[in-house]
N, C-alpha and C. Protein backbone atom coordinates (compact mmCIF):
# COMPACT_ATOMS: atom_id res chain seq x y z
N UNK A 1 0.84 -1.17 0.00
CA UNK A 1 0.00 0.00 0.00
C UNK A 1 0.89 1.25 0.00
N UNK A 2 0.40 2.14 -0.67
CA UNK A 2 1.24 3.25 -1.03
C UNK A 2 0.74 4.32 -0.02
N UNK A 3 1.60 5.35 0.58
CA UNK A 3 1.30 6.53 1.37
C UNK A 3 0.56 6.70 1.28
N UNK A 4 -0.01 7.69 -0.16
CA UNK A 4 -0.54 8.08 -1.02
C UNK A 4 -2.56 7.37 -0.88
N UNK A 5 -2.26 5.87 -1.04
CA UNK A 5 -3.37 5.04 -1.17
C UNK A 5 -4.07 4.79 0.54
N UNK A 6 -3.02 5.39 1.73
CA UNK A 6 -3.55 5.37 3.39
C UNK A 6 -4.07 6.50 3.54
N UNK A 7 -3.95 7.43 2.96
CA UNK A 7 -4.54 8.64 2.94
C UNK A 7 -5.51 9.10 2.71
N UNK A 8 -5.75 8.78 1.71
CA UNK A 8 -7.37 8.27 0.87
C UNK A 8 -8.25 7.05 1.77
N UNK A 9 -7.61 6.26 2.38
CA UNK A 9 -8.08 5.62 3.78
C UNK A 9 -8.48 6.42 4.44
N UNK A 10 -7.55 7.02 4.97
CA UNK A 10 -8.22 8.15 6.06
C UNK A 10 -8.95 8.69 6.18
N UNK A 11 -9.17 9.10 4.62
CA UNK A 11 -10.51 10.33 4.34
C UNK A 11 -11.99 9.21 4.53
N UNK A 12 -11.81 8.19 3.98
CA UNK A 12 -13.09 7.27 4.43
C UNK A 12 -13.29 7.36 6.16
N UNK A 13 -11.99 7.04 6.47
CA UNK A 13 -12.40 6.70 8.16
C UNK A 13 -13.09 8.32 8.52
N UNK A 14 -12.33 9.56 8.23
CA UNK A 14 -12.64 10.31 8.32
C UNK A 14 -14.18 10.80 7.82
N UNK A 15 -14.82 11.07 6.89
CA UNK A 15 -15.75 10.67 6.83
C UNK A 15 -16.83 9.97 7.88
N UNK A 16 -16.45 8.65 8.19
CA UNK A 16 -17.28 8.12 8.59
C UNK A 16 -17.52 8.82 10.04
N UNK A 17 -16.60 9.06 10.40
CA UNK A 17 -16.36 9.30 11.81
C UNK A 17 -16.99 10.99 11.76
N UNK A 18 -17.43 11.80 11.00
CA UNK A 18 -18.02 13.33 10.58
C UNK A 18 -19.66 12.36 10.58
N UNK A 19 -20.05 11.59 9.82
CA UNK A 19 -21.00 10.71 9.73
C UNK A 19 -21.89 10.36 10.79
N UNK A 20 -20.86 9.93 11.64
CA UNK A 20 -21.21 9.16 13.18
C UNK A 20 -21.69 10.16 14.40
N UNK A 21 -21.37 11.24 14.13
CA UNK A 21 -20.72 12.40 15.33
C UNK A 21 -22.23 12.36 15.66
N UNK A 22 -23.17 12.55 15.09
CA UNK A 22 -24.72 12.61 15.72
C UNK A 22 -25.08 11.70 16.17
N UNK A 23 -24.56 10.35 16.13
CA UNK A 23 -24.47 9.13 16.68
C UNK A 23 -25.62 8.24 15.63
N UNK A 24 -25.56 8.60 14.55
CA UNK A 24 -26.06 7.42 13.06
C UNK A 24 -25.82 8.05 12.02
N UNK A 25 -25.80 7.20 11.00
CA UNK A 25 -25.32 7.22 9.65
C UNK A 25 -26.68 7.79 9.24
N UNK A 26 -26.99 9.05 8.63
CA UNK A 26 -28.15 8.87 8.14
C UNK A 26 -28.59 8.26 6.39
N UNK A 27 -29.44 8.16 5.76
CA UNK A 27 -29.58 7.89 4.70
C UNK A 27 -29.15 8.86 3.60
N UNK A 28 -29.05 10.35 4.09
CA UNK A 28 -28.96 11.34 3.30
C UNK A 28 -27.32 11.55 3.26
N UNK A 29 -26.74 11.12 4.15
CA UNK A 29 -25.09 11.16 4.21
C UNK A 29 -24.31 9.49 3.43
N UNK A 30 -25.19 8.59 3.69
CA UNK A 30 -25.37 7.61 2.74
C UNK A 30 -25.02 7.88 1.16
N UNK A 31 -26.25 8.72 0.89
CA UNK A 31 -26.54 9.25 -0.73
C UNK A 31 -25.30 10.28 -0.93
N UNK A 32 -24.82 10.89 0.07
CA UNK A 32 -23.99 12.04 -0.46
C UNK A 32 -22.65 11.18 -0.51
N UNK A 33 -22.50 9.99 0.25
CA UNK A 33 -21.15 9.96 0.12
C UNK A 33 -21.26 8.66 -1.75
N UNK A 34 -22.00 8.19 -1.50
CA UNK A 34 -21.85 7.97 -2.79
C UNK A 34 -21.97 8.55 -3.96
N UNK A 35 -22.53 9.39 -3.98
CA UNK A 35 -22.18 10.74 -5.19
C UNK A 35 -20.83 11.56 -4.95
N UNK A 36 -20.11 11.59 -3.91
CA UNK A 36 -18.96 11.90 -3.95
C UNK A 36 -17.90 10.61 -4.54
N UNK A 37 -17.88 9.50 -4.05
CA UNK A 37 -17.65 8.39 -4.71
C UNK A 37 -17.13 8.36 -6.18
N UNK A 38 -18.71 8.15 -6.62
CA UNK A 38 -19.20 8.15 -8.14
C UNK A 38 -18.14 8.96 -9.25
N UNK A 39 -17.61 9.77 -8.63
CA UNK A 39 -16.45 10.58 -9.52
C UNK A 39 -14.97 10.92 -9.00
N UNK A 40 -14.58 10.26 -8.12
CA UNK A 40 -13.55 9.73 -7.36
C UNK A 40 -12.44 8.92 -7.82
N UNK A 41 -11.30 9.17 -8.12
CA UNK A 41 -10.53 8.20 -8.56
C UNK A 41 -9.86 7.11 -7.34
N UNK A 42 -10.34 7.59 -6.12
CA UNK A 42 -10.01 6.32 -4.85
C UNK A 42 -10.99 6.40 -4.17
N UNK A 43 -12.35 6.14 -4.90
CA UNK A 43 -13.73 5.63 -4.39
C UNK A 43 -13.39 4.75 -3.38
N UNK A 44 -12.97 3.55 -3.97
CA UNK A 44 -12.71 1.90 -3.50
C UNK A 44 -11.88 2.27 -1.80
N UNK A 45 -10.66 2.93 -2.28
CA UNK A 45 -10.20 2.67 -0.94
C UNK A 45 -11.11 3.45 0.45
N UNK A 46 -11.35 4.86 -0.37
CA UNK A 46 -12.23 5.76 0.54
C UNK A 46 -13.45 4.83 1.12
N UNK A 47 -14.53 4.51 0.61
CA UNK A 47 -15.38 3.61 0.73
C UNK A 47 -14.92 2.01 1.46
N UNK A 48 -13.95 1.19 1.40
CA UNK A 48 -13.13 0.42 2.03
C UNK A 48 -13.15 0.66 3.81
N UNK A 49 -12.55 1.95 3.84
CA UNK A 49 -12.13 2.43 5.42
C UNK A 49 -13.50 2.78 5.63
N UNK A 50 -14.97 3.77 5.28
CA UNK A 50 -15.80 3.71 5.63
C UNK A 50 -16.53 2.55 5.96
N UNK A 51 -16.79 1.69 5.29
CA UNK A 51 -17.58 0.69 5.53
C UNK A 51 -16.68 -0.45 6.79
N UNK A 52 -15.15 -0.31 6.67
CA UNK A 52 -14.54 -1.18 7.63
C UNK A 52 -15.08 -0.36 9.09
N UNK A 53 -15.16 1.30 8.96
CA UNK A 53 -15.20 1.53 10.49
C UNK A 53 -16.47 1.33 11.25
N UNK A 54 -17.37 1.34 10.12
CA UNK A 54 -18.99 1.20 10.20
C UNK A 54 -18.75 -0.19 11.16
N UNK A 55 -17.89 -1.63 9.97
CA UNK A 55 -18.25 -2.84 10.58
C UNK A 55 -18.04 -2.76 11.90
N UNK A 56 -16.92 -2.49 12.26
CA UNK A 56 -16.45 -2.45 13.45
C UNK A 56 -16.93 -1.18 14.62
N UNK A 57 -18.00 -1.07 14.25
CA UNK A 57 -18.64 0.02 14.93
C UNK A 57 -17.40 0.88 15.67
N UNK A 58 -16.59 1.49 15.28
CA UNK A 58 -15.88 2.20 15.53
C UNK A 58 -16.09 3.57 16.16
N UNK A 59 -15.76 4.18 17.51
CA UNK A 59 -16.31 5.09 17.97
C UNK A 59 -15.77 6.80 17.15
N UNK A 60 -16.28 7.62 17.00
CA UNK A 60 -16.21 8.90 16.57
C UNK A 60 -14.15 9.39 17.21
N UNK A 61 -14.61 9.21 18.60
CA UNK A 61 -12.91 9.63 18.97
C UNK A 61 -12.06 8.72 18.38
N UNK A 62 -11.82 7.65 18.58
CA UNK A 62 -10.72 6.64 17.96
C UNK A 62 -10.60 7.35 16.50
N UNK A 63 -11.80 7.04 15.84
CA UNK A 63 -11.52 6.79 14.65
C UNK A 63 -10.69 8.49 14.17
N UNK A 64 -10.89 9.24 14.41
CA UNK A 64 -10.44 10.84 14.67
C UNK A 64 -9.15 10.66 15.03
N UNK A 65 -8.81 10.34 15.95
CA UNK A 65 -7.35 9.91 16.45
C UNK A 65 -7.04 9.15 15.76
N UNK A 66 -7.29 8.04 15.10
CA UNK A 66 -5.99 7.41 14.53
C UNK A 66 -5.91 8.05 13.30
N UNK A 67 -7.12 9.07 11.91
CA UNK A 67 -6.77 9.90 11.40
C UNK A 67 -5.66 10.94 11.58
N UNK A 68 -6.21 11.73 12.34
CA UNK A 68 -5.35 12.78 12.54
C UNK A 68 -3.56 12.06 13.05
N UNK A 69 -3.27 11.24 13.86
CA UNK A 69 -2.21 10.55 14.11
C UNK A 69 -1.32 10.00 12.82
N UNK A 70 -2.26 9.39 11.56
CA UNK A 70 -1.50 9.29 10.38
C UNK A 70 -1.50 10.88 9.92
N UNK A 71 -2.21 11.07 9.31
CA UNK A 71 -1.86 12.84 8.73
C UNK A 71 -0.48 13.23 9.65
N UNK A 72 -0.47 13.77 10.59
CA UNK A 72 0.81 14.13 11.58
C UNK A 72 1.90 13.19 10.87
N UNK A 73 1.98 12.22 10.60
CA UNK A 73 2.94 11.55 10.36
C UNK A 73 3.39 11.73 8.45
N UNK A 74 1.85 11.81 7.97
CA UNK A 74 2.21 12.28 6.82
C UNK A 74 2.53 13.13 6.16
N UNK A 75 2.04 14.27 7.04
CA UNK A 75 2.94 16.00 6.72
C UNK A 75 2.16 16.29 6.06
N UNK A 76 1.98 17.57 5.32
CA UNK A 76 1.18 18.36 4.79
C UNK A 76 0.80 17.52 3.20
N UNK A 77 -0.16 18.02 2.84
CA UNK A 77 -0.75 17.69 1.59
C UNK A 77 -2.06 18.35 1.02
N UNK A 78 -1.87 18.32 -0.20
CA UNK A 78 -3.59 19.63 -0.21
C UNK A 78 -4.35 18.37 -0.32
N UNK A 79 -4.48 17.31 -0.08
CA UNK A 79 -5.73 16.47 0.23
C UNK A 79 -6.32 16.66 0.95
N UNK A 80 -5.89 16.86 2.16
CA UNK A 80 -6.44 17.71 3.07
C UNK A 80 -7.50 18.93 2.80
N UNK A 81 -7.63 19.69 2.10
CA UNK A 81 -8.30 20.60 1.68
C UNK A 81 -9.63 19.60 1.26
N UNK A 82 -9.55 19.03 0.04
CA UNK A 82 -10.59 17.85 0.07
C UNK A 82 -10.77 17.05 0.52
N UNK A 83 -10.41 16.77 1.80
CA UNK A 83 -11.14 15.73 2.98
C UNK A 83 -11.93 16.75 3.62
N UNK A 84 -11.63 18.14 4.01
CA UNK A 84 -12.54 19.46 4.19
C UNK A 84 -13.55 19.53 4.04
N UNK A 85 -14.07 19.37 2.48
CA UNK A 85 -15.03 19.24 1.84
C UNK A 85 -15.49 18.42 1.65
N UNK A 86 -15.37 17.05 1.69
CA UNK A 86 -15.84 15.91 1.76
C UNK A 86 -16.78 15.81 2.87
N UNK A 87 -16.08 16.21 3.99
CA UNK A 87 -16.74 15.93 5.28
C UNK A 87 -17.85 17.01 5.18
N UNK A 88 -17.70 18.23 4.65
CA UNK A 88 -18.79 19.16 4.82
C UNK A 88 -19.71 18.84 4.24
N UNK A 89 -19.61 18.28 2.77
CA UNK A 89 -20.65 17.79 2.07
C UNK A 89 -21.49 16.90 2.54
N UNK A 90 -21.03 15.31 3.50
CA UNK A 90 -21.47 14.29 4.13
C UNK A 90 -22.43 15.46 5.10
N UNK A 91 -21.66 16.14 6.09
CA UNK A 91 -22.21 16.75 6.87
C UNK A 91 -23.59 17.59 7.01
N UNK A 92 -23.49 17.71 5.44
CA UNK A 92 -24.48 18.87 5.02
C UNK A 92 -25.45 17.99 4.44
N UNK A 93 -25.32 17.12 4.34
CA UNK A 93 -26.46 16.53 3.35
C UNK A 93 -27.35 16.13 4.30
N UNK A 94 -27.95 15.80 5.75
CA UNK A 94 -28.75 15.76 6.58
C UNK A 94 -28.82 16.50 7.33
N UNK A 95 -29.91 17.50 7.17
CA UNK A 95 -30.50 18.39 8.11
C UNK A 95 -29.37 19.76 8.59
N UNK A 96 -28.61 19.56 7.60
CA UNK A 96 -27.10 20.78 7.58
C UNK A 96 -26.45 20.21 8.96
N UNK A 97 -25.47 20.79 8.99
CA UNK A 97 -24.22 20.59 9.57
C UNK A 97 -24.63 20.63 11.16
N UNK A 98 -24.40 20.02 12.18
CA UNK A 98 -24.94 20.16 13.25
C UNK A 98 -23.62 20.35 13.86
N UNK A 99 -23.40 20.95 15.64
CA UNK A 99 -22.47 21.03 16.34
C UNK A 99 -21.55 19.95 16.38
N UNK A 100 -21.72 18.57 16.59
CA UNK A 100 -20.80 17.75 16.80
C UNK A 100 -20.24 17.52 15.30
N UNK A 101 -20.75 17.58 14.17
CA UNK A 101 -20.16 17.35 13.05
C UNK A 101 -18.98 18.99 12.90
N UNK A 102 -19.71 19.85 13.18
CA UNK A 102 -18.75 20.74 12.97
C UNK A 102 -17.49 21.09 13.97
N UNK A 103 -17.99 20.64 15.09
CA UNK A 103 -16.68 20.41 15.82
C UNK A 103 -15.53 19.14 15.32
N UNK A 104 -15.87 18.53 14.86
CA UNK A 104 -14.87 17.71 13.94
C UNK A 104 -14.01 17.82 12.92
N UNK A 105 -15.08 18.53 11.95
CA UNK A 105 -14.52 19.78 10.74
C UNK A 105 -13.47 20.67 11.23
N UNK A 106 -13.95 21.12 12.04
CA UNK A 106 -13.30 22.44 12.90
C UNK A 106 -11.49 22.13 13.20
N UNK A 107 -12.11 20.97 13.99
CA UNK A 107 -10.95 20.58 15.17
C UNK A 107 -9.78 19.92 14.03
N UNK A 108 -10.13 19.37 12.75
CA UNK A 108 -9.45 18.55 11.88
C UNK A 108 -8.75 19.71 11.32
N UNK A 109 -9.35 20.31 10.81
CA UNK A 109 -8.29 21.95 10.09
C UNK A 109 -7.16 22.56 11.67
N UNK A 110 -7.84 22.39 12.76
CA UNK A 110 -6.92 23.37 13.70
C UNK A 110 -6.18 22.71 13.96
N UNK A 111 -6.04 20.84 14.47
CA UNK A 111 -4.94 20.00 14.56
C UNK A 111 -4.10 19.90 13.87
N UNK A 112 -4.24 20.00 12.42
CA UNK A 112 -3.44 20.21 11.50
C UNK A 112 -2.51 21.24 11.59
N UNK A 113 -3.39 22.28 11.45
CA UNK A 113 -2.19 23.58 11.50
C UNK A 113 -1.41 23.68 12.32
N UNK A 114 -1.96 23.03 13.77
CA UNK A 114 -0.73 23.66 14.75
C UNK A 114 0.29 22.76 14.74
N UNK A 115 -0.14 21.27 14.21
CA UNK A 115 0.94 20.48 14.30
C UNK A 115 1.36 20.72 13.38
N UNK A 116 1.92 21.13 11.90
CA UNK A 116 2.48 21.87 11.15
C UNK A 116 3.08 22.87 11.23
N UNK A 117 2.69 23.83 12.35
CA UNK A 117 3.31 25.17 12.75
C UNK A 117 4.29 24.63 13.51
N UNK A 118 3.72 23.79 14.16
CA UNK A 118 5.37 23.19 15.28
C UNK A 118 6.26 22.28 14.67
N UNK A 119 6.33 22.11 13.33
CA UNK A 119 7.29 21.55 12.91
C UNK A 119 7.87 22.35 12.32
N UNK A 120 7.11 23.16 11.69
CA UNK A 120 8.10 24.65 10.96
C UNK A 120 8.72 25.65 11.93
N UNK A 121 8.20 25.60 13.26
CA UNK A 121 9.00 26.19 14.25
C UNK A 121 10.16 25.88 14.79
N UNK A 122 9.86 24.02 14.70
CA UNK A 122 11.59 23.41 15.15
C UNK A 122 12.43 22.98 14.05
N UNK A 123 12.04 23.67 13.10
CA UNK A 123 13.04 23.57 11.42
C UNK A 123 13.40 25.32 11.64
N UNK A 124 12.97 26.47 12.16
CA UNK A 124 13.15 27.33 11.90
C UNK A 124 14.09 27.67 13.09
């Protein structure tokens, strides 16, 4: 498996775990993530890590943590920007974006940055 191809993992787990935060999958985040899918060139793997975290009923924190824990390790990338939107879209497609989904959104852009700022701080 390529970096590249865990990353695109992530964004599924990720996902799912933006998905979960209200505590169910609804049908309308269902439909959105497969129309995001549908024109995806790593549908398969994205969809893969979703449906693995689903099986394993995987809780919202874990699955967040072991995201964000690979990203940190993987360093910056503008995929990131579209895992952003991915999640907003899932998010938005039932009943708009609620607090716990957007605290996820939120918290995924601010973990990032600062752990990025502190690596450019101890390179600088």
């Amino acid at each position: 498996m390529t970096d590249q191809e865990k990353l695109y993992e992530t964004l599924g787990e990720l996902i799912y775990a933006v998905a979960m935060a209200d505590g169910v999958i609804q049908k309308e985040e269902r439909e959105a993530l497969s129309q995001l899918l549908n024109r995806h060139s790593w549908a398969a793997e994205i969809k893969w890590s979703f449906d693995y975290e689903e099986a394993n009923k995987s809780t919202v924190e874990e699955t967040y943590n072991k995201v964000i824990n690979y990203c940190h390790s993987y360093g910056p990338s503008p995929i990131y920007k579209e895992s952003i939107a991915a999640m907003k879209t899932i998010a938005h497609a039932s009943d708009g974006i609620d607090k716990n989904e957007d605290n996820i959104i939120s918290s995924f852009s601010t973990d990032l940055i600062a752990r990025f700022q502190k690596d450019i701080d101890r390179l600088g």
